Amino acid sequence: KAGVTQTPRYLIKTRGQQVTLSCSPISGHRSVSWYQQTPGQGLQFLFEYFSETQRNKGNFPGRFSGRQFSNSRSEMNVSTLELGDSALYLCASSLAGQPQQYFGPGTRLTVT
Amino acid sequence: GESVGLHLPTLSVQEGDNSIINCAYSNSASDYFIWYKQESGKGPQFIIDIRSNMDKRQGQRVTVLLNKTVKHLSLQIAATQPGDSAVYFCAENMGAGKSTFGDGTTLTVKP
């Protein structure tokens, strides 16, 4: 089976812009979670989608949003980018009810 | 609040030795505790998990121990190899696709 894929792998944006990141989960996985990874804060949970519904949300401002499509692919959007949004954004998929998450390689976002 | 912490940010071992990576957690309501390995340029990779009603679980060259009394989790790697060099994270699975991660321990294996 193909693993979790994320596009793009690298992205450079300027402050105030918005960005959309994409994630394709492992086939059959309906749960997709997003995490932000930074050297200072580590891995922080953003949100999780299951069957196109957001089931769980972390402690991030409303500028961070996401959605999931009927084929389980997911996107996350960050509006009005700030320098502090520079991070590695990781997507993870899992089977329903299973704790094990499978991570993609991440999208490295740099905000200048 | 929720938090999962690791005792040491770095650990250096000789190839062939056993490694022990420790983690302290604070949320007693978690159902599963998980160890992930992250290599440079990659996302975290699942190593092993343990359910909260267990105190030990073994995998291939790895053992996870859970002590709920002192809220402590450890990962033991037997016969550590250079390919084991990576950052190791413990995580609490909170259900509904959410895991709370610790800060990570960087394991360096010296040849």
CSV table of C-alpha atoms in Angstrom, one decimal:
chain,number,residue,atom,x,y,z
A,1,LYS,CA,0.0,0.0,0.0
A,2,ALA,CA,1.2,3.5,-0.7
A,3,GLY,CA,2.0,5.6,2.4
A,4,VAL,CA,0.6,8.9,3.4
A,5,THR,CA,1.5,11.6,0.8
A,6,GLN,CA,1.7,15.3,1.3
A,7,THR,CA,2.0,18.1,-1.2
A,8,PRO,CA,3.8,20.3,-1.6
A,9,ARG,CA,6.9,19.2,0.3
A,10,TYR,CA,8.3,22.7,0.6
A,11,LEU,CA,6.6,26.1,0.5
A,12,ILE,CA,7.8,29.7,1.0
A,13,LYS,CA,5.2,32.3,1.6
A,14,THR,CA,5.2,35.9,2.9
A,15,ARG,CA,3.4,37.3,5.9
A,16,GLY,CA,-0.3,38.0,5.3
A,17,GLN,CA,-0.7,35.4,2.6
A,18,GLN,CA,-2.6,32.2,2.9
A,19,VAL,CA,-1.6,28.7,2.1
A,20,THR,CA,-3.3,25.3,1.5
A,21,LEU,CA,-1.6,22.0,2.2
A,22,SER,CA,-2.8,18.7,0.9
A,23,CYS,CA,-2.7,15.2,2.4
A,24,SER,CA,-3.7,11.8,0.9
A,25,PRO,CA,-4.1,9.1,3.5
A,26,ILE,CA,-3.4,5.4,3.2
A,27,SER,CA,-6.1,3.7,1.2
A,28,GLY,CA,-8.8,2.6,3.6
A,29,HIS,CA,-7.9,5.0,6.4
A,30,ARG,CA,-10.7,7.4,7.1
A,31,SER,CA,-9.2,9.3,10.0
A,32,VAL,CA,-6.8,12.1,9.1
A,33,SER,CA,-5.0,14.3,11.6
A,34,TRP,CA,-2.8,17.3,11.2
A,35,TYR,CA,0.1,18.3,13.4
A,36,GLN,CA,2.5,21.3,13.5
A,37,GLN,CA,6.1,20.5,14.4
A,38,THR,CA,8.5,23.3,15.5
A,39,PRO,CA,11.8,23.1,17.3
A,40,GLY,CA,10.4,25.2,20.2
A,41,GLN,CA,6.9,23.6,20.6
A,42,GLY,CA,7.5,20.1,19.3
A,43,LEU,CA,4.6,18.2,17.8
A,44,GLN,CA,1.3,20.0,18.4
A,45,PHE,CA,-2.1,18.6,17.4
A,46,LEU,CA,-4.1,20.8,15.0
A,47,PHE,CA,-7.3,18.9,14.2
A,48,GLU,CA,-8.6,15.5,13.1
A,49,TYR,CA,-11.2,14.6,10.4
A,50,PHE,CA,-13.2,11.4,10.1
A,51,SER,CA,-15.7,10.9,7.3
A,52,GLU,CA,-15.6,14.5,6.3
A,53,THR,CA,-16.3,15.7,9.9
A,54,GLN,CA,-14.0,17.5,12.3
A,55,ARG,CA,-14.0,15.4,15.4
A,56,ASN,CA,-11.2,17.0,17.4
A,57,LYS,CA,-9.4,20.3,17.4
A,58,GLY,CA,-6.3,21.5,19.1
A,59,ASN,CA,-5.4,24.8,20.6
A,60,PHE,CA,-4.8,26.9,17.4
A,61,PRO,CA,-6.3,30.1,16.3
A,62,GLY,CA,-9.1,30.2,13.8
A,63,ARG,CA,-6.7,31.1,11.0
A,64,PHE,CA,-6.0,27.3,10.9
A,65,SER,CA,-8.7,25.3,9.3
A,66,GLY,CA,-9.1,22.1,7.4
A,67,ARG,CA,-11.5,19.9,5.6
A,68,GLN,CA,-11.8,16.4,4.4
A,69,PHE,CA,-13.3,15.1,1.1
A,70,SER,CA,-15.4,12.0,0.5
A,71,ASN,CA,-12.3,10.1,-0.7
A,72,SER,CA,-10.7,10.9,2.8
A,73,ARG,CA,-8.1,13.2,1.3
A,74,SER,CA,-7.7,16.3,3.5
A,75,GLU,CA,-6.5,19.8,3.2
A,76,MET,CA,-5.5,22.4,5.7
A,77,ASN,CA,-5.5,26.1,5.2
A,78,VAL,CA,-3.7,28.8,7.1
A,79,SER,CA,-4.8,32.3,6.4
A,80,THR,CA,-3.0,35.6,7.2
A,81,LEU,CA,0.3,33.9,7.7
A,82,GLU,CA,2.6,35.0,10.5
A,83,LEU,CA,6.3,34.4,10.9
A,84,GLY,CA,5.5,32.0,13.7
A,85,ASP,CA,3.6,29.7,11.4
A,86,SER,CA,6.9,28.6,9.9
A,87,ALA,CA,7.0,24.9,10.7
A,88,LEU,CA,6.8,21.3,9.4
A,89,TYR,CA,3.1,20.4,9.0
A,90,LEU,CA,2.5,16.7,9.3
A,91,CYS,CA,-0.5,14.7,8.3
A,92,ALA,CA,-1.2,11.3,9.8
A,93,SER,CA,-3.9,8.8,8.9
A,94,SER,CA,-5.2,5.9,10.8
A,95,LEU,CA,-7.8,3.2,10.7
A,96,ALA,CA,-11.0,3.9,12.7
A,97,GLY,CA,-10.5,3.1,16.4
A,98,GLN,CA,-6.8,2.4,16.1
A,99,PRO,CA,-4.3,4.4,18.0
A,100,GLN,CA,-1.4,3.9,15.6
A,101,GLN,CA,-1.0,6.8,13.2
A,102,TYR,CA,0.9,6.7,9.9
A,103,PHE,CA,2.6,9.9,9.1
A,104,GLY,CA,3.5,11.5,5.9
A,105,PRO,CA,6.8,13.2,5.2
A,106,GLY,CA,5.4,16.7,6.0
A,107,THR,CA,5.2,20.0,4.3
A,108,ARG,CA,8.0,22.4,5.3
A,109,LEU,CA,6.4,25.9,5.4
A,110,THR,CA,8.6,29.0,5.6
A,111,VAL,CA,7.0,32.4,6.2
A,112,THR,CA,9.2,35.4,5.4
B,1,GLY,CA,-3.6,19.6,31.7
B,2,GLU,CA,-2.3,17.2,29.1
B,3,SER,CA,1.4,16.8,28.7
B,4,VAL,CA,3.9,14.1,27.9
B,5,GLY,CA,7.5,14.8,28.7
B,6,LEU,CA,10.8,13.0,28.2
B,7,HIS,CA,13.5,12.9,30.8
B,8,LEU,CA,16.5,13.5,28.5
B,9,PRO,CA,16.7,15.5,25.3
B,10,THR,CA,19.8,13.5,24.1
B,11,LEU,CA,21.2,10.0,24.5
B,12,SER,CA,24.4,8.6,23.1
B,13,VAL,CA,25.2,4.9,23.2
B,14,GLN,CA,27.7,2.6,21.7
B,15,GLU,CA,26.7,0.3,18.9
B,16,GLY,CA,25.6,-3.1,20.3
B,17,ASP,CA,24.6,-1.6,23.7
B,18,ASN,CA,21.1,-1.5,25.0
B,19,SER,CA,19.3,1.9,25.0
B,20,ILE,CA,16.6,3.1,27.4
B,21,ILE,CA,14.6,6.1,26.6
B,22,ASN,CA,12.3,7.4,29.3
B,23,CYS,CA,9.1,9.4,29.3
B,24,ALA,CA,6.8,10.9,32.0
B,25,TYR,CA,3.2,11.6,31.4
B,26,SER,CA,0.5,13.4,33.3
B,27,ASN,CA,-2.8,12.4,31.8
B,28,SER,CA,-4.1,9.2,33.5
B,29,ALA,CA,-7.1,8.9,31.2
B,30,SER,CA,-5.1,7.8,28.1
B,31,ASP,CA,-6.0,4.5,26.6
B,32,TYR,CA,-2.8,3.9,24.7
B,33,PHE,CA,0.8,5.0,24.9
B,34,ILE,CA,2.9,5.0,21.7
B,35,TRP,CA,6.5,5.3,20.8
B,36,TYR,CA,7.4,6.9,17.5
B,37,LYS,CA,10.8,7.2,15.7
B,38,GLN,CA,11.5,10.2,13.5
B,39,GLU,CA,14.5,10.2,11.2
B,40,SER,CA,15.8,13.4,9.6
B,41,GLY,CA,13.5,14.6,6.8
B,42,LYS,CA,10.8,12.1,7.5
B,43,GLY,CA,7.6,12.0,9.5
B,44,PRO,CA,7.3,10.0,12.8
B,45,GLN,CA,7.2,6.3,12.3
B,46,PHE,CA,5.3,4.0,14.7
B,47,ILE,CA,7.5,1.7,16.7
B,48,ILE,CA,5.3,0.1,19.4
B,49,ASP,CA,2.3,0.8,21.5
B,50,ILE,CA,1.0,-0.3,24.9
B,51,ARG,CA,-2.5,-0.3,26.2
B,52,SER,CA,-3.1,1.3,29.6
B,53,ASN,CA,-4.1,-2.0,31.2
B,54,MET,CA,-0.7,-3.6,30.4
B,55,ASP,CA,2.7,-3.0,32.0
B,56,LYS,CA,5.0,-4.5,29.4
B,57,ARG,CA,4.9,-5.2,25.7
B,58,GLN,CA,7.7,-6.6,23.5
B,59,GLY,CA,8.4,-6.2,19.8
B,60,GLN,CA,11.3,-6.9,17.6
B,61,ARG,CA,14.3,-5.6,19.6
B,62,VAL,CA,12.1,-3.2,21.5
B,63,THR,CA,10.3,-3.4,24.8
B,64,VAL,CA,7.9,-0.8,26.2
B,65,LEU,CA,7.3,-0.6,29.9
B,66,LEU,CA,4.4,1.3,31.5
B,67,ASN,CA,4.3,2.2,35.2
B,68,LYS,CA,1.0,3.8,35.9
B,69,THR,CA,1.8,4.3,39.6
B,70,VAL,CA,4.5,6.9,38.8
B,71,LYS,CA,3.1,7.8,35.3
B,72,HIS,CA,6.3,6.6,33.6
B,73,LEU,CA,6.9,5.1,30.2
B,74,SER,CA,10.1,3.7,28.8
B,75,LEU,CA,11.4,2.3,25.5
B,76,GLN,CA,14.2,-0.2,25.6
B,77,ILE,CA,16.1,-1.0,22.4
B,78,ALA,CA,18.2,-4.1,22.4
B,79,ALA,CA,21.6,-4.3,20.6
B,80,THR,CA,21.3,-0.7,19.3
B,81,GLN,CA,22.4,-0.2,15.7
B,82,PRO,CA,23.5,2.9,13.8
B,83,GLY,CA,20.1,2.8,12.0
B,84,ASP,CA,18.4,3.4,15.3
B,85,SER,CA,19.8,6.9,15.4
B,86,ALA,CA,16.8,9.2,15.3
B,87,VAL,CA,14.5,11.3,17.5
B,88,TYR,CA,12.2,9.2,19.6
B,89,PHE,CA,8.8,10.5,20.8
B,90,CYS,CA,6.4,9.1,23.3
B,91,ALA,CA,2.8,9.9,22.8
B,92,GLU,CA,-0.5,9.5,24.5
B,93,ASN,CA,-3.3,8.6,22.3
B,94,MET,CA,-6.4,10.6,23.4
B,95,GLY,CA,-8.8,8.9,20.9
B,96,ALA,CA,-10.4,10.5,17.9
B,97,GLY,CA,-7.2,10.8,16.0
B,98,LYS,CA,-5.5,12.9,18.6
B,99,SER,CA,-2.1,12.2,20.2
B,100,THR,CA,-0.2,14.3,22.6
B,101,PHE,CA,3.5,14.1,22.0
B,102,GLY,CA,6.5,14.5,24.3
B,103,ASP,CA,9.5,16.6,23.5
B,104,GLY,CA,11.6,13.9,21.9
B,105,THR,CA,14.9,12.3,22.7
B,106,THR,CA,17.7,12.3,20.1
B,107,LEU,CA,19.4,9.0,20.1
B,108,THR,CA,22.9,8.8,18.7
B,109,VAL,CA,24.6,5.5,18.1
B,110,LYS,CA,28.4,5.6,18.0
B,111,PRO,CA,30.1,2.9,15.9
